[in-house]
Short mmCIF file of C-alpha atoms in Angstrom, two decimals:
data_model
loop_
_atom_site.label_atom_id
_atom_site.label_comp_id
_atom_site.label_asym_id
_atom_site.label_seq_id
_atom_site.Cartn_x
_atom_site.Cartn_y
_atom_site.Cartn_z
CA UNK U 233 0.13 -0.03 0.01
CA UNK U 234 1.55 3.60 -1.02
CA UNK U 235 1.38 6.65 1.68
CA UNK U 236 0.08 9.58 0.21
CA UNK U 237 3.16 11.50 -1.30
CA UNK U 238 2.88 14.94 -1.01
CA UNK U 239 0.69 17.49 1.00
CA UNK U 240 -2.86 16.75 1.25
CA UNK U 241 -4.78 17.89 -1.92
CA UNK U 242 -7.89 20.07 -1.27
CA UNK U 243 -10.02 17.56 -3.31
CA UNK U 244 -8.20 14.57 -1.44
CA UNK U 245 -11.27 12.46 -1.15
CA UNK U 246 -11.23 11.98 -4.90
CA UNK U 247 -7.38 11.58 -4.85
CA UNK U 248 -7.80 8.93 -1.93
CA UNK U 249 -8.96 6.00 -3.83
CA UNK U 250 -5.49 6.22 -5.91
CA UNK U 251 -3.52 6.77 -3.28
CA UNK U 252 -4.92 4.72 -0.14
CA UNK U 253 -6.84 1.93 -2.03
CA UNK U 254 -6.67 -0.48 0.51
CA UNK U 255 -7.28 -4.19 1.32
CA UNK U 256 -10.32 -4.61 0.71
CA UNK U 257 -9.76 -3.26 -3.20
CA UNK U 258 -6.75 -6.40 -3.49
CA UNK U 259 -9.54 -8.89 -1.93
CA UNK U 260 -12.26 -7.93 -4.81
CA UNK U 261 -9.68 -7.81 -7.69
CA UNK U 262 -8.61 -11.24 -6.65
CA UNK U 263 -12.46 -12.59 -6.95
CA UNK U 264 -12.73 -10.78 -10.03
CA UNK U 265 -9.72 -12.20 -10.98
CA UNK U 266 -11.21 -15.98 -10.26
CA UNK U 267 -14.19 -15.41 -11.91
CA UNK U 268 -12.69 -14.46 -15.31
CA UNK U 269 -10.17 -16.75 -15.50
CA UNK U 270 -12.67 -19.58 -14.91
CA UNK U 271 -14.78 -17.45 -17.94
CA UNK U 272 -11.89 -17.84 -20.39
CA UNK U 273 -11.69 -21.31 -19.73
CA UNK U 274 -14.62 -22.20 -20.19
CA UNK U 275 -14.69 -20.02 -23.76
CA UNK U 276 -11.95 -22.12 -24.63
CA UNK U 277 -13.40 -25.43 -24.10
CA UNK U 278 -16.79 -23.42 -26.15
CA UNK U 279 -14.49 -22.46 -28.87
CA UNK U 280 -12.97 -26.27 -29.37
CA UNK U 281 -16.36 -28.37 -28.58
CA UNK U 282 -18.53 -25.49 -30.58
CA UNK U 283 -22.05 -24.15 -30.12
CA UNK U 284 -23.04 -27.44 -29.24
CA UNK U 285 -21.97 -26.90 -25.47
CA UNK U 286 -24.89 -23.64 -25.30
CA UNK U 287 -28.31 -23.42 -25.99
CA UNK U 288 -28.23 -22.08 -28.90
CA UNK U 289 -30.05 -24.47 -31.86
CA UNK U 290 -32.34 -24.41 -34.84
CA UNK U 291 -34.35 -22.01 -34.85
CA UNK U 292 -33.37 -20.10 -31.99
CA UNK U 293 -29.50 -19.53 -33.00
CA UNK U 294 -29.28 -16.27 -31.24
CA UNK U 295 -29.18 -16.36 -27.61
CA UNK U 296 -27.42 -14.75 -24.31
CA UNK U 297 -24.64 -13.75 -26.36
CA UNK U 298 -26.70 -11.61 -28.93
CA UNK U 299 -28.89 -10.60 -25.70
CA UNK U 300 -25.92 -9.66 -23.98
CA UNK U 301 -24.56 -7.52 -26.94
CA UNK U 302 -27.36 -5.49 -27.39
CA UNK U 303 -27.67 -5.05 -23.46
CA UNK U 304 -23.69 -3.71 -22.87
CA UNK U 305 -24.00 -1.25 -25.64
CA UNK U 306 -26.83 0.41 -24.64
CA UNK U 307 -25.76 0.58 -20.77
CA UNK U 308 -22.87 2.54 -23.25
CA UNK U 309 -24.97 5.14 -23.75
CA UNK U 310 -24.85 5.83 -20.12
CA UNK U 311 -22.12 7.87 -20.21
CA UNK U 312 -20.24 9.93 -23.78
CA UNK U 313 -23.76 10.97 -24.82
CA UNK U 314 -25.57 11.93 -21.39
CA UNK U 315 -21.98 13.75 -20.78
CA UNK U 316 -22.04 15.39 -24.10
CA UNK U 317 -25.57 16.55 -24.31
CA UNK U 318 -25.05 18.32 -20.34
CA UNK U 319 -21.70 19.80 -21.37
CA UNK U 320 -23.68 21.24 -25.06
CA UNK U 321 -26.33 22.64 -22.18
CA UNK U 322 -23.79 23.82 -19.35
CA UNK U 323 -25.41 21.95 -17.01
CA UNK U 324 -23.14 23.37 -14.37
CA UNK U 325 -24.50 20.10 -11.98
CA UNK U 326 -22.93 18.07 -14.47
CA UNK U 327 -19.18 18.36 -12.86
CA UNK U 328 -19.73 16.03 -10.43
CA UNK U 329 -20.83 12.81 -12.78
CA UNK U 330 -19.76 13.42 -16.39
CA UNK U 331 -16.13 11.34 -16.01
CA UNK U 332 -17.86 8.60 -14.03
CA UNK U 333 -20.51 8.44 -16.97
CA UNK U 334 -17.97 8.64 -19.65
CA UNK U 335 -15.94 5.67 -17.51
CA UNK U 336 -18.81 3.29 -18.01
CA UNK U 337 -19.06 3.94 -21.54
CA UNK U 338 -15.02 3.01 -22.37
CA UNK U 339 -15.36 -0.46 -21.03
CA UNK U 340 -18.92 -1.62 -21.38
CA UNK U 341 -18.35 -1.03 -25.04
CA UNK U 342 -15.37 -3.07 -25.08
CA UNK U 343 -16.78 -5.62 -23.64
CA UNK U 344 -20.17 -5.69 -26.03
CA UNK U 345 -18.21 -5.22 -28.74
CA UNK U 346 -16.75 -9.05 -27.68
CA UNK U 347 -20.13 -10.53 -27.98
CA UNK U 348 -21.09 -11.13 -31.65
CA UNK U 349 -16.82 -12.84 -31.99
CA UNK U 350 -18.20 -14.64 -28.79
CA UNK U 351 -20.73 -15.41 -30.54
CA UNK U 352 -19.44 -17.25 -33.82
CA UNK U 353 -18.23 -21.17 -33.24
CA UNK U 354 -15.24 -20.18 -35.19
CA UNK U 355 -14.05 -16.74 -33.90
CA UNK U 356 -11.24 -17.03 -36.26
CA UNK U 357 -13.09 -16.56 -39.32
CA UNK U 358 -13.95 -12.73 -38.09
CA UNK U 359 -10.25 -12.40 -40.25
CA UNK U 360 -12.73 -12.57 -42.93
CA UNK U 361 -14.17 -9.51 -42.45
CA UNK U 362 -11.05 -7.89 -44.23
CA UNK U 363 -10.55 -8.64 -47.16
CA UNK U 364 -14.76 -10.45 -47.41
CA UNK U 365 -16.36 -8.27 -46.08
CA UNK U 366 -19.83 -6.16 -47.25
CA UNK U 367 -20.54 -3.45 -46.96
CA UNK U 368 -24.74 -3.16 -46.89
CA UNK U 369 -24.75 -5.82 -44.17
CA UNK U 370 -26.04 -4.09 -40.96
CA UNK U 371 -23.85 -6.34 -38.85
CA UNK U 372 -20.30 -4.56 -40.90
CA UNK U 373 -22.02 -1.24 -39.97
CA UNK U 374 -22.32 -2.56 -36.87
CA UNK U 375 -18.62 -3.13 -36.72
CA UNK U 376 -17.86 0.21 -38.31
CA UNK U 377 -20.07 2.40 -35.79
CA UNK U 378 -19.12 0.84 -32.72
CA UNK U 379 -15.35 1.17 -33.13
CA UNK U 380 -16.32 4.88 -34.67
CA UNK U 381 -18.18 4.94 -30.93
CA UNK U 382 -15.34 3.45 -28.83
CA UNK U 383 -12.37 5.56 -30.59
CA UNK U 384 -14.66 8.90 -30.03
CA UNK U 385 -15.45 8.03 -26.23
CA UNK U 386 -12.02 6.76 -25.71
CA UNK U 387 -10.64 10.06 -26.37
CA UNK U 388 -13.65 11.89 -25.05
CA UNK U 389 -13.07 10.08 -21.83
CA UNK U 390 -8.92 11.00 -21.93
CA UNK U 391 -8.65 14.46 -23.01
CA UNK U 392 -10.64 16.23 -20.43
CA UNK U 393 -8.99 13.65 -17.67
CA UNK U 394 -5.41 15.24 -18.99
CA UNK U 395 -5.31 17.96 -16.24
CA UNK U 396 -6.35 15.48 -13.42
CA UNK U 397 -2.93 13.42 -14.75
CA UNK U 398 -0.83 16.54 -14.18
CA UNK U 399 -1.94 16.52 -10.76
CA UNK U 400 -1.10 12.88 -10.14
CA UNK U 401 2.58 13.72 -11.49
CA UNK U 402 2.69 16.67 -9.51
CA UNK U 403 1.76 15.02 -6.34
CA UNK U 404 4.79 11.66 -7.18
CA UNK U 405 1.88 8.98 -7.28
CA UNK U 406 3.24 5.94 -8.41
CA UNK U 407 4.10 4.34 -11.56
CA UNK U 408 4.78 8.65 -12.04
CA UNK U 409 6.22 7.42 -15.92
CA UNK U 410 2.27 6.64 -16.40
CA UNK U 411 1.23 10.16 -15.96
CA UNK U 412 3.81 12.02 -17.18
CA UNK U 413 3.51 10.48 -20.76
CA UNK U 414 -0.32 10.58 -20.37
CA UNK U 415 -0.91 14.54 -19.42
CA UNK U 416 1.37 15.67 -22.49
CA UNK U 417 3.81 18.51 -19.87
CA UNK U 418 -0.05 19.60 -18.86
CA UNK U 419 0.79 22.90 -17.09
CA UNK U 420 -2.44 24.72 -16.79
CA UNK U 421 -1.45 27.62 -18.89
CA UNK U 422 -4.33 29.40 -20.92
CA UNK U 423 -2.83 28.70 -23.92
CA UNK U 424 -3.35 24.89 -23.22
CA UNK U 425 -6.58 25.61 -21.65
CA UNK U 426 -7.74 27.24 -25.03
CA UNK U 427 -6.91 24.02 -26.46
CA UNK U 428 -8.69 21.64 -24.01
CA UNK U 429 -11.68 23.81 -24.36
CA UNK U 430 -11.37 23.79 -28.26
CA UNK U 431 -11.18 20.15 -28.56
CA UNK U 432 -13.81 19.08 -26.28
CA UNK U 433 -16.47 21.34 -27.59
CA UNK U 434 -15.48 19.82 -31.28
CA UNK U 435 -16.05 16.49 -29.74
CA UNK U 436 -18.95 17.31 -28.27
CA UNK U 437 -20.68 17.82 -31.17
CA UNK U 438 -19.21 14.92 -33.37
CA UNK U 439 -19.68 12.13 -30.16
CA UNK U 440 -24.01 13.05 -29.80
CA UNK U 441 -24.60 11.49 -33.79
CA UNK U 442 -22.08 8.82 -33.55
CA UNK U 443 -24.00 7.36 -30.06
CA UNK U 444 -26.98 8.05 -31.91
CA UNK U 445 -26.36 5.61 -35.02
CA UNK U 446 -24.19 3.33 -32.94
CA UNK U 447 -27.92 1.58 -31.11
CA UNK U 448 -29.68 2.73 -34.80
CA UNK U 449 -27.56 0.13 -36.30
CA UNK U 450 -27.91 -2.49 -33.88
CA UNK U 451 -31.72 -2.00 -34.53
CA UNK U 452 -31.50 -1.84 -37.88
CA UNK U 453 -29.86 -6.07 -37.34
CA UNK U 454 -33.52 -6.73 -36.70
CA UNK U 455 -35.66 -4.55 -38.26
CA UNK U 456 -33.94 -5.17 -41.95
CA UNK U 457 -34.97 -8.77 -41.57
CA UNK U 458 -38.83 -9.37 -42.25
CA UNK U 459 -38.94 -11.66 -39.09
CA UNK U 460 -42.48 -11.18 -37.30
CA UNK U 461 -42.17 -8.76 -34.04
CA UNK U 462 -38.20 -7.34 -35.88
CA UNK U 463 -39.70 -5.76 -39.02
CA UNK U 464 -40.43 -2.59 -37.44
CA UNK U 465 -39.41 1.44 -38.49
CA UNK U 466 -39.60 2.18 -34.98
CA UNK U 467 -36.73 -0.37 -33.87
CA UNK U 468 -34.29 2.18 -34.44
CA UNK U 469 -35.41 5.50 -31.65
CA UNK U 470 -37.32 2.71 -30.35
CA UNK U 471 -33.76 0.77 -29.51
CA UNK U 472 -31.80 4.60 -28.93
CA UNK U 473 -34.66 5.65 -26.19
CA UNK U 474 -33.83 1.99 -24.40
CA UNK U 475 -30.46 2.36 -24.50
CA UNK U 476 -30.61 5.98 -22.62
CA UNK U 477 -33.09 4.73 -19.94
CA UNK U 478 -30.06 1.78 -19.25
CA UNK U 479 -27.83 4.16 -19.44
CA UNK U 480 -28.69 6.05 -16.73
CA UNK U 481 -29.86 3.95 -14.25
CA UNK U 482 -26.17 2.35 -14.44
CA UNK U 483 -24.90 5.97 -13.98
CA UNK U 484 -27.46 6.22 -10.80
CA UNK U 485 -25.98 2.55 -9.80
CA UNK U 486 -22.31 3.40 -9.98
CA UNK U 487 -22.83 6.97 -8.40
CA UNK U 488 -24.95 5.52 -4.78
CA UNK U 489 -22.04 2.56 -4.85
CA UNK U 490 -19.28 5.08 -5.10
CA UNK U 491 -21.01 7.56 -2.98
CA UNK U 492 -21.06 5.19 0.24
CA UNK U 493 -17.72 3.03 -0.68
CA UNK U 494 -15.49 6.31 -1.09
CA UNK U 495 -17.89 9.03 0.86
CA UNK U 496 -18.34 11.36 -1.93
CA UNK U 497 -21.10 12.42 0.00
CA UNK U 498 -19.60 16.00 -0.32
CA UNK U 499 -19.89 15.88 -3.84
CA UNK U 500 -22.32 13.64 -5.43
CA UNK U 501 -25.22 15.31 -3.06
CA UNK U 502 -29.04 14.69 -3.55
CA UNK U 503 -29.43 16.75 -5.88
CA UNK U 504 -27.53 15.04 -8.28
CA UNK U 505 -30.01 11.67 -7.63
CA UNK U 506 -32.78 13.94 -7.75
CA UNK U 507 -32.12 15.30 -11.31
CA UNK U 508 -31.14 12.19 -12.78
CA UNK U 509 -33.70 10.04 -11.26
CA UNK U 510 -36.60 12.69 -12.96
CA UNK U 511 -34.78 12.06 -15.94
CA UNK U 512 -34.82 8.14 -15.55
CA UNK U 513 -38.74 8.69 -15.12
CA UNK U 514 -39.07 10.65 -17.82
CA UNK U 515 -37.47 8.07 -19.96
CA UNK U 516 -39.62 5.05 -18.38
CA UNK U 517 -42.83 6.68 -19.61
CA UNK U 518 -41.19 7.13 -23.29
CA UNK U 519 -40.07 3.76 -23.58
CA UNK U 520 -43.53 2.81 -22.32
CA UNK U 521 -44.85 5.17 -25.25
CA UNK U 522 -42.71 3.07 -27.67
CA UNK U 523 -43.48 0.20 -26.22
CA UNK U 524 -46.65 0.42 -26.68
CA UNK U 525 -46.89 1.76 -29.77
CA UNK U 526 -45.30 -1.11 -31.08
CA UNK U 527 -46.75 -3.69 -29.60
CA UNK U 528 -50.08 -1.90 -31.04
CA UNK U 529 -49.67 -1.64 -34.42
CA UNK U 530 -47.98 -5.48 -34.40
CA UNK U 531 -51.55 -6.38 -32.50
CA UNK U 532 -53.82 -4.21 -34.50
CA UNK U 533 -52.80 -5.83 -38.12
CA UNK U 534 -53.33 -8.85 -36.84
CA UNK U 535 -50.87 -10.90 -39.40
CA UNK U 536 -50.45 -14.53 -38.27
CA UNK U 537 -47.03 -14.36 -38.10
CA UNK U 538 -46.81 -11.37 -36.12
CA UNK U 539 -49.28 -13.04 -34.11
CA UNK U 540 -47.84 -15.93 -32.89
CA UNK U 541 -44.75 -13.91 -31.56
CA UNK U 542 -47.60 -11.61 -29.96
CA UNK U 543 -49.43 -14.21 -27.86
CA UNK U 544 -46.06 -15.82 -27.55
CA UNK U 545 -44.55 -12.83 -25.47
CA UNK U 546 -48.25 -11.87 -23.98
CA UNK U 547 -49.86 -15.19 -22.90
CA UNK U 548 -47.56 -17.70 -23.64
CA UNK U 549 -44.31 -19.40 -23.00
CA UNK U 550 -42.46 -15.72 -22.44
CA UNK U 551 -45.15 -13.81 -20.41
CA UNK U 552 -43.44 -14.08 -17.36
CA UNK U 553 -40.69 -12.17 -18.68
CA UNK U 554 -42.66 -9.81 -20.69
CA UNK U 555 -44.71 -9.21 -17.58
CA UNK U 556 -41.75 -8.78 -15.61
CA UNK U 557 -40.32 -6.42 -18.17
CA UNK U 558 -43.49 -3.54 -18.18
CA UNK U 559 -43.48 -4.07 -14.49
CA UNK U 560 -39.27 -3.31 -13.91
CA UNK U 561 -39.15 -0.54 -16.43
CA UNK U 562 -42.37 0.95 -15.78
CA UNK U 563 -44.85 0.46 -12.72
CA UNK U 564 -41.98 -0.03 -10.47
CA UNK U 565 -39.71 3.08 -11.37
CA UNK U 566 -43.14 5.30 -11.85
CA UNK U 567 -44.32 4.43 -8.19
CA UNK U 568 -41.06 5.03 -6.93
CA UNK U 569 -39.29 7.79 -9.02
CA UNK U 570 -42.90 10.00 -8.86
CA UNK U 571 -43.14 10.14 -5.54
CA UNK U 572 -41.11 12.63 -3.34
CA UNK U 573 -41.76 10.48 -0.59
CA UNK U 574 -39.77 6.90 -1.77
CA UNK U 575 -37.23 9.20 -4.32
CA UNK U 576 -34.94 8.58 -1.45
CA UNK U 577 -31.59 7.35 -2.27
CA UNK U 578 -32.98 3.23 -1.42
CA UNK U 579 -35.74 4.25 -3.49
CA UNK U 580 -33.74 5.47 -6.69
CA UNK U 581 -31.46 2.31 -6.09
CA UNK U 582 -34.54 -0.07 -6.37
CA UNK U 583 -35.83 2.16 -9.58
CA UNK U 584 -32.14 1.86 -11.24
CA UNK U 585 -31.34 -1.76 -10.50
CA UNK U 586 -35.11 -2.38 -11.41
CA UNK U 587 -34.66 -0.62 -14.74
CA UNK U 588 -31.45 -2.50 -16.00
CA UNK U 589 -33.02 -5.60 -14.98
CA UNK U 590 -36.08 -5.11 -17.01
CA UNK U 591 -33.96 -3.61 -19.62
CA UNK U 592 -31.90 -6.88 -19.96
CA UNK U 593 -35.44 -8.77 -19.97
CA UNK U 594 -37.00 -6.19 -23.11
CA UNK U 595 -33.34 -7.74 -24.95
CA UNK U 596 -34.23 -11.07 -24.51
CA UNK U 597 -37.93 -10.55 -24.79
CA UNK U 598 -36.58 -8.48 -28.81
CA UNK U 599 -34.18 -11.54 -29.96
CA UNK U 600 -35.67 -15.03 -28.65
CA UNK U 601 -39.50 -14.89 -29.50
CA UNK U 602 -39.02 -13.95 -32.93
CA UNK U 603 -36.44 -16.93 -34.06
CA UNK U 604 -38.60 -19.66 -31.65
CA UNK U 605 -42.13 -18.51 -33.89
CA UNK U 606 -40.85 -19.22 -37.44
CA UNK U 607 -42.55 -18.34 -40.63
CA UNK U 608 -42.20 -22.14 -41.63
CA UNK U 609 -44.59 -24.93 -40.56
CA UNK U 610 -42.24 -25.96 -37.90
CA UNK U 611 -43.22 -26.36 -33.77
CA UNK U 612 -42.40 -23.53 -31.82
CA UNK U 613 -38.69 -23.87 -30.45
CA UNK U 614 -37.26 -23.40 -27.46
CA UNK U 615 -33.96 -21.83 -25.80
CA UNK U 616 -32.69 -22.65 -21.78
CA UNK U 617 -29.12 -21.48 -21.69
CA UNK U 618 -26.19 -23.48 -20.06
CA UNK U 619 -23.64 -23.15 -17.87
CA UNK U 620 -21.31 -21.56 -20.65
CA UNK U 621 -23.71 -18.94 -21.13
CA UNK U 622 -24.72 -18.11 -17.77
CA UNK U 623 -20.75 -18.08 -17.04
CA UNK U 624 -19.52 -16.20 -19.99
CA UNK U 625 -22.78 -13.24 -18.99
CA UNK U 626 -21.17 -13.50 -15.49
CA UNK U 627 -17.12 -13.03 -16.68
CA UNK U 628 -18.82 -10.00 -18.61
CA UNK U 629 -19.93 -8.45 -15.71
CA UNK U 630 -16.97 -9.43 -13.70
CA UNK U 631 -14.71 -7.50 -16.46
CA UNK U 632 -17.14 -4.66 -16.29
CA UNK U 633 -16.62 -4.37 -12.30
CA UNK U 634 -13.01 -4.70 -12.57
CA UNK U 635 -12.27 -2.53 -15.35
CA UNK U 636 -13.59 0.54 -13.57
CA UNK U 637 -12.25 -0.38 -9.86
CA UNK U 638 -8.85 -0.25 -12.06
CA UNK U 639 -9.56 2.97 -13.77
CA UNK U 640 -10.47 4.27 -10.17
CA UNK U 641 -7.18 2.91 -8.99
CA UNK U 642 -5.02 4.99 -11.16
CA UNK U 643 -7.69 7.37 -12.13
CA UNK U 644 -9.95 9.96 -10.46
CA UNK U 645 -13.35 9.36 -11.04
CA UNK U 646 -15.49 12.34 -10.15
CA UNK U 647 -12.88 15.48 -12.34
CA UNK U 648 -10.88 17.01 -10.01
CA UNK U 649 -10.10 20.44 -11.42
CA UNK U 650 -13.96 20.82 -13.18
CA UNK U 651 -14.99 20.36 -9.30
CA UNK U 652 -12.09 23.35 -8.53
CA UNK U 653 -13.41 25.53 -11.74
CA UNK U 654 -17.38 24.82 -10.88
CA UNK U 655 -15.97 26.25 -7.44
CA UNK U 656 -14.34 29.50 -8.23
CA UNK U 657 -16.17 30.19 -11.70
CA UNK U 658 -19.57 28.47 -11.57
CA UNK U 659 -21.52 31.02 -9.99
CA UNK U 660 -20.32 33.85 -11.88
CA UNK U 661 -20.50 32.17 -15.29
CA UNK U 662 -24.48 31.37 -14.01
CA UNK U 663 -25.19 34.72 -13.13
CA UNK U 664 -23.56 36.52 -16.27
CA UNK U 665 -25.81 33.50 -18.47
CA UNK U 666 -28.78 34.47 -16.96
CA UNK U 667 -28.35 38.29 -17.10
CA UNK U 668 -28.14 37.73 -20.31
CA UNK U 669 -31.09 35.75 -21.69
CA UNK U 670 -33.38 37.60 -19.37
CA UNK U 671 -35.29 40.52 -21.00
CA UNK U 672 -33.86 43.94 -19.84
CA UNK U 673 -35.49 45.83 -17.13
CA UNK U 674 -37.91 48.18 -18.06
CA UNK U 675 -36.85 51.66 -19.66
CA UNK U 676 -37.81 54.34 -16.51
CA UNK U 677 -40.84 56.34 -17.79
CA UNK U 678 -39.88 59.94 -18.38
CA UNK U 679 -42.05 61.44 -20.37
CA UNK U 680 -45.41 61.50 -22.94
CA UNK U 681 -45.93 58.52 -25.36
CA UNK U 682 -46.65 61.02 -28.16
CA UNK U 683 -43.23 61.25 -28.89
CA UNK U 684 -42.38 57.21 -28.93
CA UNK G 114 11.36 8.20 -12.85
CA UNK G 115 12.03 7.86 -16.87
CA UNK G 116 13.81 9.93 -19.14
CA UNK G 117 12.49 12.97 -20.13
CA UNK G 118 13.24 12.66 -24.34
CA UNK G 119 12.08 9.01 -23.93
CA UNK G 120 8.68 10.23 -22.79
CA UNK G 121 9.33 12.96 -25.37
CA UNK G 122 9.69 10.05 -28.21
CA UNK G 123 6.97 7.37 -26.50
CA UNK G 124 4.33 10.99 -27.08
CA UNK G 125 5.11 11.85 -30.55
CA UNK G 126 4.99 7.35 -31.26
CA UNK G 127 1.90 7.71 -29.90
CA UNK G 128 0.49 10.20 -32.36
CA UNK G 129 2.22 8.61 -34.83
CA UNK G 130 0.17 5.02 -33.72
CA UNK G 131 -2.81 6.58 -34.31
CA UNK G 132 -2.95 7.69 -37.52
CA UNK G 133 -1.35 4.05 -38.72
CA UNK G 134 -4.93 2.96 -36.84
CA UNK G 135 -7.18 5.33 -38.71
CA UNK G 136 -5.62 5.08 -41.88
CA UNK G 137 -5.87 1.01 -41.83
CA UNK G 138 -9.30 1.60 -41.13
CA UNK G 139 -9.67 3.93 -44.01
CA UNK G 140 -7.63 1.36 -46.01
CA UNK G 141 -9.67 -1.35 -44.91
CA UNK G 142 -13.36 0.49 -46.65
CA UNK G 143 -11.24 1.42 -49.41
CA UNK G 144 -10.46 -2.19 -49.28
CA UNK G 145 -14.17 -3.39 -49.26
CA UNK G 146 -15.60 -0.46 -51.51
CA UNK G 147 -13.16 -1.63 -54.21
CA UNK G 148 -14.48 -5.62 -53.84
CA UNK G 149 -18.00 -4.59 -54.14
CA UNK G 150 -17.50 -2.13 -57.32
CA UNK G 151 -15.68 -6.28 -58.23
CA UNK G 152 -18.46 -8.23 -57.31
CA UNK G 153 -21.05 -5.87 -58.72
CA UNK G 154 -22.54 -5.69 -54.98
CA UNK G 155 -24.21 -3.34 -54.20
CA UNK G 156 -21.08 -0.46 -54.44
CA UNK G 157 -23.98 3.08 -54.07
CA UNK G 158 -24.13 1.56 -50.15
CA UNK G 159 -20.48 0.53 -49.75
CA UNK G 160 -19.30 4.47 -50.77
CA UNK G 161 -22.39 5.84 -48.66
CA UNK G 162 -21.36 4.70 -45.21
CA UNK G 163 -18.01 5.23 -45.89
CA UNK G 164 -18.37 8.92 -46.72
CA UNK G 165 -19.32 9.22 -43.58
CA UNK G 166 -17.19 6.76 -41.62
CA UNK G 167 -13.95 7.77 -43.27
CA UNK G 168 -13.89 11.62 -42.02
CA UNK G 169 -15.26 10.90 -38.79
CA UNK G 170 -12.10 8.66 -38.27
CA UNK G 171 -10.37 11.22 -39.52
CA UNK G 172 -11.80 14.34 -37.56
CA UNK G 173 -10.96 11.98 -34.31
CA UNK G 174 -7.05 11.52 -34.66
CA UNK G 175 -7.18 15.12 -36.18
CA UNK G 176 -8.74 16.41 -32.74
CA UNK G 177 -6.17 14.09 -30.70
CA UNK G 178 -3.05 15.50 -32.87
CA UNK G 179 -4.40 19.14 -31.93
CA UNK G 180 -4.16 18.67 -28.71
CA UNK G 181 -0.99 16.76 -28.25
CA UNK G 182 0.67 19.11 -30.24
CA UNK G 183 -1.06 22.41 -28.51
CA UNK G 184 -0.60 20.92 -25.02
CA UNK G 185 2.95 21.18 -25.78
CA UNK G 186 3.60 24.24 -28.07
CA UNK G 187 1.01 25.72 -24.71
CA UNK G 188 3.71 25.06 -22.26
CA UNK G 189 5.89 27.81 -20.43
CA UNK G 190 9.15 28.30 -22.19
CA UNK G 191 12.18 27.25 -19.33
CA UNK G 192 9.09 25.45 -16.97
CA UNK G 193 9.79 21.91 -16.60
CA UNK G 194 6.75 19.95 -16.20
#
């Protein structure tokens, strides 16, 4: 364990996880590494024996891996997109939460992006994409858009971190070479601040359409087919709404955990939770509106194949999952977050976890029932995930937790320099901004109206 | 502590690698267009996608380069960070 190398910093609470991580950090890392290693073994076994070790078979050829792919990529919308919107709208309350959100994006995108490869019986055939890829396939659009989003998110996470990395460098935190390398000679001069601001302004504008395109394109994997339950014109916006919805829930859960573990009550205040939970409630209503529209049009058309899938979800084998999804994504958040008495930290935590579970079920509800009810006169298929699939899901979650912990071990999860800047300049900036858009005071009446 | 010159060289190397990576992605996309033209396999769709994708990657690498060079130029003269 390293000792704090320099005098206490004014924002020492934010640097404590880096300078004094504590023993429990290493215990948790060890447990997570053990899970990840076992997951690695399970995956190698799958590569060796083929996809027969999973629950996937005809007609259900997409299972947990594609569900998790869509789910993880959805969660990734927590960060960069929400952070960019809050920065663009100059929401001052964003300062303690933007980086926490951006880290989610970078880590979860990497995990989610690997899932289609996990889903391949022959992952070595991925290399065929380099010389035989077909750019008119939505799957390839996905690869391009996820790569672009991952790159943009990583850049968007890293650039505002440079001043904080310089703080760690100047405090002599080890490994010093890493902070020296990553800080790019940052000294906080006016010129350097200008460069950083310009770059951030460009990235904010670039990253929003990329983020929206990612989940829209993921929806195209389904919507571009003529499968009942998938061939829908609103799938693009429906997926984007769902992604932002699950993303906000993920940020809230992480904020609550970090606040508790690192005693960050001074930074993550009730007002932050209040604002974000209201946003979560709005997204819940929006999600319900899209879901209602999606199923109503399918039901009203009463096309036989569409109705088979519809009934499979509403009253068939998938009804428990479908109604649990509606409860988790709509009823519970509505009850807990619309009432001020229950919109407390525990209430918000329950609502957020409920939304994460509900959104995972939503992906399950979208992927499996359409495949289980093929158009051809075959019996309805079944899908029961095996130990392999459950393990790879758990492994993915473990990689996310480990990635987040490792990030928090080396870098502040709350932006130190932005907090300090906020303390010194926010009040003045906000006052100036308000006075700029408020109506000018009425000029004093000085004489008759005839001259006017 | 690492030698300052070595860190400088690593930083320059990292910019070069970023450009190499994004140029590689652009070359890959261009190769797919060439392939679609050769096979008469929806080249218009491929062209449309590449017209969006390639500038996005080069915008990102340009922003990163601008930041890295800008921060080095913006240092106080004679002051060691």
